[in-house]
Amino acid sequence: MADLDFLKASIALAKDNVARGGQPFGAVLVKDGEVLAEGVNQTYIDHDPTAHAEIQALRNAARIHQRSLFAGSTMYASGKPCAMCMAAMIQAGVSRLVYCAGDDVGEGYGWSTDYLYRRMQQPFGEQGVVTVHLPLAEKTAVFELWRERHGQGGNEHIRRD
């Protein structure tokens, strides 16, 4: 299958989701031509603000394949992913994104991602959420425990420019 076929599959998922009372978004995670998992937006169904199609596809892939990293994979999304979904894809190592409806389409239906992307570009602590930093030695001890059990570990797959 090609990009067009996987993208059409994400749109079919979105259409089915709307028919079931969900929101108009579907996503398909693919690697080397194999569908790893699919997801649909279930925020209203699950009462979960993080249950967007792309995140659901990542959750389903993690559960099915018993891992959390998907380097070399492509996410096919029926609509432009929001900043939260993009961050989740980056965290999971997704290498490529193919999406259909951009903000030019979504905005007319109340689904623009522009506001969230602009807000996330603000410096940490200035994004509209009151942020308080209380550093405690106990937390450092938790990191040390992690290092003792797992080595340096952590999120080396995340590029820190």
mmCIF file of C-alpha atoms in Angstrom:
data_model
loop_
_atom_site.group_PDB
_atom_site.id
_atom_site.type_symbol
_atom_site.label_atom_id
_atom_site.label_comp_id
_atom_site.label_asym_id
_atom_site.label_seq_id
_atom_site.Cartn_x
_atom_site.Cartn_y
_atom_site.Cartn_z
ATOM 1 C CA MET A 1 0.000 0.000 0.000
ATOM 2 C CA ALA A 2 1.075 3.557 -0.634
ATOM 3 C CA ASP A 3 0.660 6.814 1.305
ATOM 4 C CA LEU A 4 -2.660 7.480 -0.394
ATOM 5 C CA ASP A 5 -4.087 4.105 0.646
ATOM 6 C CA PHE A 6 -3.070 4.457 4.297
ATOM 7 C CA LEU A 7 -4.331 8.044 4.383
ATOM 8 C CA LYS A 8 -7.684 6.918 2.956
ATOM 9 C CA ALA A 9 -7.793 4.230 5.669
ATOM 10 C CA SER A 10 -7.409 6.952 8.322
ATOM 11 C CA ILE A 11 -10.296 8.867 6.749
ATOM 12 C CA ALA A 12 -12.460 5.721 6.722
ATOM 13 C CA LEU A 13 -11.720 5.275 10.441
ATOM 14 C CA ALA A 14 -12.750 8.901 11.055
ATOM 15 C CA LYS A 15 -15.983 8.426 9.121
ATOM 16 C CA ASP A 16 -16.854 5.270 11.076
ATOM 17 C CA ASN A 17 -16.030 7.065 14.316
ATOM 18 C CA VAL A 18 -18.459 9.886 13.531
ATOM 19 C CA ALA A 19 -21.148 7.310 12.743
ATOM 20 C CA ARG A 20 -20.590 5.844 16.248
ATOM 21 C CA GLY A 21 -20.851 9.257 17.931
ATOM 22 C CA GLY A 22 -17.145 10.085 18.014
ATOM 23 C CA GLN A 23 -15.156 12.910 16.521
ATOM 24 C CA PRO A 24 -14.003 13.111 12.875
ATOM 25 C CA PHE A 25 -10.419 11.859 13.295
ATOM 26 C CA GLY A 26 -8.660 8.599 12.532
ATOM 27 C CA ALA A 27 -5.012 7.546 12.472
ATOM 28 C CA VAL A 28 -3.004 4.594 11.220
ATOM 29 C CA LEU A 29 0.552 3.820 12.388
ATOM 30 C CA VAL A 30 2.589 1.973 9.760
ATOM 31 C CA LYS A 31 6.109 0.605 9.494
ATOM 32 C CA ASP A 32 7.577 -1.061 6.401
ATOM 33 C CA GLY A 33 4.132 -1.317 4.832
ATOM 34 C CA GLU A 34 2.627 -3.098 7.864
ATOM 35 C CA VAL A 35 -0.151 -1.515 9.911
ATOM 36 C CA LEU A 36 1.075 -1.528 13.500
ATOM 37 C CA ALA A 37 -2.152 -0.091 14.935
ATOM 38 C CA GLU A 38 -5.074 2.217 14.323
ATOM 39 C CA GLY A 39 -6.845 4.770 16.461
ATOM 40 C CA VAL A 40 -9.791 7.132 16.441
ATOM 41 C CA ASN A 41 -10.556 10.197 18.512
ATOM 42 C CA GLN A 42 -12.458 9.012 21.582
ATOM 43 C CA THR A 43 -12.358 12.093 23.793
ATOM 44 C CA TYR A 44 -16.143 12.360 24.079
ATOM 45 C CA ILE A 45 -16.651 8.630 24.332
ATOM 46 C CA ASP A 46 -13.950 7.981 26.958
ATOM 47 C CA HIS A 47 -14.163 11.429 28.622
ATOM 48 C CA ASP A 48 -10.393 11.566 28.159
ATOM 49 C CA PRO A 49 -8.910 14.790 26.753
ATOM 50 C CA THR A 50 -5.822 12.870 25.583
ATOM 51 C CA ALA A 51 -7.733 10.224 23.593
ATOM 52 C CA HIS A 52 -6.945 11.763 20.195
ATOM 53 C CA ALA A 53 -6.651 9.458 17.180
ATOM 54 C CA GLU A 54 -2.857 9.617 16.918
ATOM 55 C CA ILE A 55 -2.353 8.978 20.631
ATOM 56 C CA GLN A 56 -4.866 6.137 20.533
ATOM 57 C CA ALA A 57 -2.947 4.596 17.618
ATOM 58 C CA LEU A 58 0.283 4.879 19.644
ATOM 59 C CA ARG A 59 -1.395 3.378 22.729
ATOM 60 C CA ASN A 60 -2.794 0.515 20.681
ATOM 61 C CA ALA A 61 0.583 -0.107 19.005
ATOM 62 C CA ALA A 62 2.342 -0.107 22.381
ATOM 63 C CA ARG A 63 -0.141 -2.587 23.804
ATOM 64 C CA ILE A 64 -0.071 -4.875 20.740
ATOM 65 C CA HIS A 65 3.702 -4.821 20.204
ATOM 66 C CA GLN A 66 4.746 -4.497 23.877
ATOM 67 C CA ARG A 67 7.039 -1.513 23.282
ATOM 68 C CA SER A 68 6.824 2.257 23.334
ATOM 69 C CA LEU A 69 9.238 3.294 20.579
ATOM 70 C CA PHE A 70 8.335 3.174 16.904
ATOM 71 C CA ALA A 71 11.363 4.544 15.067
ATOM 72 C CA GLY A 72 11.038 4.343 11.305
ATOM 73 C CA SER A 73 7.244 4.400 11.431
ATOM 74 C CA THR A 74 4.808 6.696 9.658
ATOM 75 C CA MET A 75 1.638 8.094 11.196
ATOM 76 C CA TYR A 76 -1.231 8.629 8.757
ATOM 77 C CA ALA A 77 -3.763 11.075 10.168
ATOM 78 C CA SER A 78 -7.057 12.211 8.725
ATOM 79 C CA GLY A 79 -6.451 15.718 10.117
ATOM 80 C CA LYS A 80 -3.469 17.824 11.130
ATOM 81 C CA PRO A 81 -2.313 16.547 14.516
ATOM 82 C CA CYS A 82 -2.471 18.951 17.432
ATOM 83 C CA ALA A 83 0.642 19.874 19.415
ATOM 84 C CA MET A 84 -0.090 17.189 22.027
ATOM 85 C CA CYS A 85 -0.287 14.485 19.364
ATOM 86 C CA MET A 86 2.841 15.771 17.637
ATOM 87 C CA ALA A 87 4.702 15.671 20.954
ATOM 88 C CA ALA A 88 3.504 12.093 21.535
ATOM 89 C CA MET A 89 4.727 11.073 18.082
ATOM 90 C CA ILE A 90 8.111 12.666 18.764
ATOM 91 C CA GLN A 91 8.265 10.925 22.166
ATOM 92 C CA ALA A 92 7.464 7.578 20.488
ATOM 93 C CA GLY A 93 10.081 8.073 17.770
ATOM 94 C CA VAL A 94 7.651 8.288 14.841
ATOM 95 C CA SER A 95 9.774 9.277 11.843
ATOM 96 C CA ARG A 96 7.179 10.538 9.387
ATOM 97 C CA LEU A 97 3.702 12.065 9.329
ATOM 98 C CA VAL A 98 1.235 12.124 6.442
ATOM 99 C CA TYR A 99 -2.002 14.011 7.107
ATOM 100 C CA CYS A 100 -5.009 15.104 5.103
ATOM 101 C CA ALA A 101 -7.137 17.993 6.412
ATOM 102 C CA GLY A 102 -5.061 20.988 7.450
ATOM 103 C CA ASP A 103 -6.103 23.971 9.529
ATOM 104 C CA ASP A 104 -7.527 25.570 6.392
ATOM 105 C CA VAL A 105 -10.211 22.854 6.407
ATOM 106 C CA GLY A 106 -10.475 22.132 10.142
ATOM 107 C CA GLU A 107 -10.890 25.750 11.216
ATOM 108 C CA GLY A 108 -14.271 26.014 9.488
ATOM 109 C CA TYR A 109 -15.513 23.201 11.724
ATOM 110 C CA GLY A 110 -13.885 24.369 14.958
ATOM 111 C CA TRP A 111 -10.866 22.044 14.668
ATOM 112 C CA SER A 112 -7.900 24.370 14.087
ATOM 113 C CA THR A 113 -4.599 23.376 15.722
ATOM 114 C CA ASP A 114 -3.074 26.845 15.319
ATOM 115 C CA TYR A 115 -4.023 28.141 18.789
ATOM 116 C CA LEU A 116 -2.367 25.254 20.617
ATOM 117 C CA TYR A 117 0.801 25.375 18.495
ATOM 118 C CA ARG A 118 1.128 29.133 19.129
ATOM 119 C CA ARG A 119 0.560 28.654 22.848
ATOM 120 C CA MET A 120 3.145 25.880 23.059
ATOM 121 C CA GLN A 121 5.747 28.158 21.439
ATOM 122 C CA GLN A 122 5.712 30.369 24.519
ATOM 123 C CA PRO A 123 8.470 29.792 27.083
ATOM 124 C CA PHE A 124 7.759 27.133 29.692
ATOM 125 C CA GLY A 125 5.695 28.679 32.478
ATOM 126 C CA GLU A 126 4.188 31.285 30.132
ATOM 127 C CA GLN A 127 1.798 28.984 28.271
ATOM 128 C CA GLY A 128 -1.315 29.855 30.244
ATOM 129 C CA VAL A 129 -0.958 27.332 33.071
ATOM 130 C CA VAL A 130 0.199 28.657 36.441
ATOM 131 C CA THR A 131 3.482 26.831 37.003
ATOM 132 C CA VAL A 132 5.221 26.405 40.373
ATOM 133 C CA HIS A 133 8.633 24.711 40.711
ATOM 134 C CA LEU A 134 9.372 23.127 44.097
ATOM 135 C CA PRO A 135 12.684 21.222 43.837
ATOM 136 C CA LEU A 136 13.003 18.490 46.480
ATOM 137 C CA ALA A 137 15.965 16.235 47.255
ATOM 138 C CA GLU A 138 13.587 13.261 47.405
ATOM 139 C CA LYS A 139 13.030 13.525 43.663
ATOM 140 C CA THR A 140 16.746 13.428 42.945
ATOM 141 C CA ALA A 141 16.876 10.204 44.965
ATOM 142 C CA VAL A 142 14.273 8.684 42.624
ATOM 143 C CA PHE A 143 16.475 9.502 39.615
ATOM 144 C CA GLU A 144 19.436 7.928 41.416
ATOM 145 C CA LEU A 145 17.384 4.791 42.081
ATOM 146 C CA TRP A 146 16.559 4.628 38.368
ATOM 147 C CA ARG A 147 20.233 4.945 37.449
ATOM 148 C CA GLU A 148 21.182 2.158 39.897
ATOM 149 C CA ARG A 149 18.628 -0.202 38.399
ATOM 150 C CA HIS A 150 18.802 0.719 34.714
ATOM 151 C CA GLY A 151 22.042 2.553 34.036
ATOM 152 C CA GLN A 152 21.944 6.020 32.530
ATOM 153 C CA GLY A 153 18.664 5.165 30.719
ATOM 154 C CA GLY A 154 15.936 7.647 30.038
ATOM 155 C CA ASN A 155 14.903 9.255 26.783
ATOM 156 C CA GLU A 156 18.072 9.090 24.709
ATOM 157 C CA HIS A 157 15.938 8.701 21.578
ATOM 158 C CA ILE A 158 14.687 12.259 21.990
ATOM 159 C CA ARG A 159 16.899 14.720 20.206
ATOM 160 C CA ARG A 160 17.764 17.632 22.443
ATOM 161 C CA ASP A 161 18.846 20.487 20.190
#
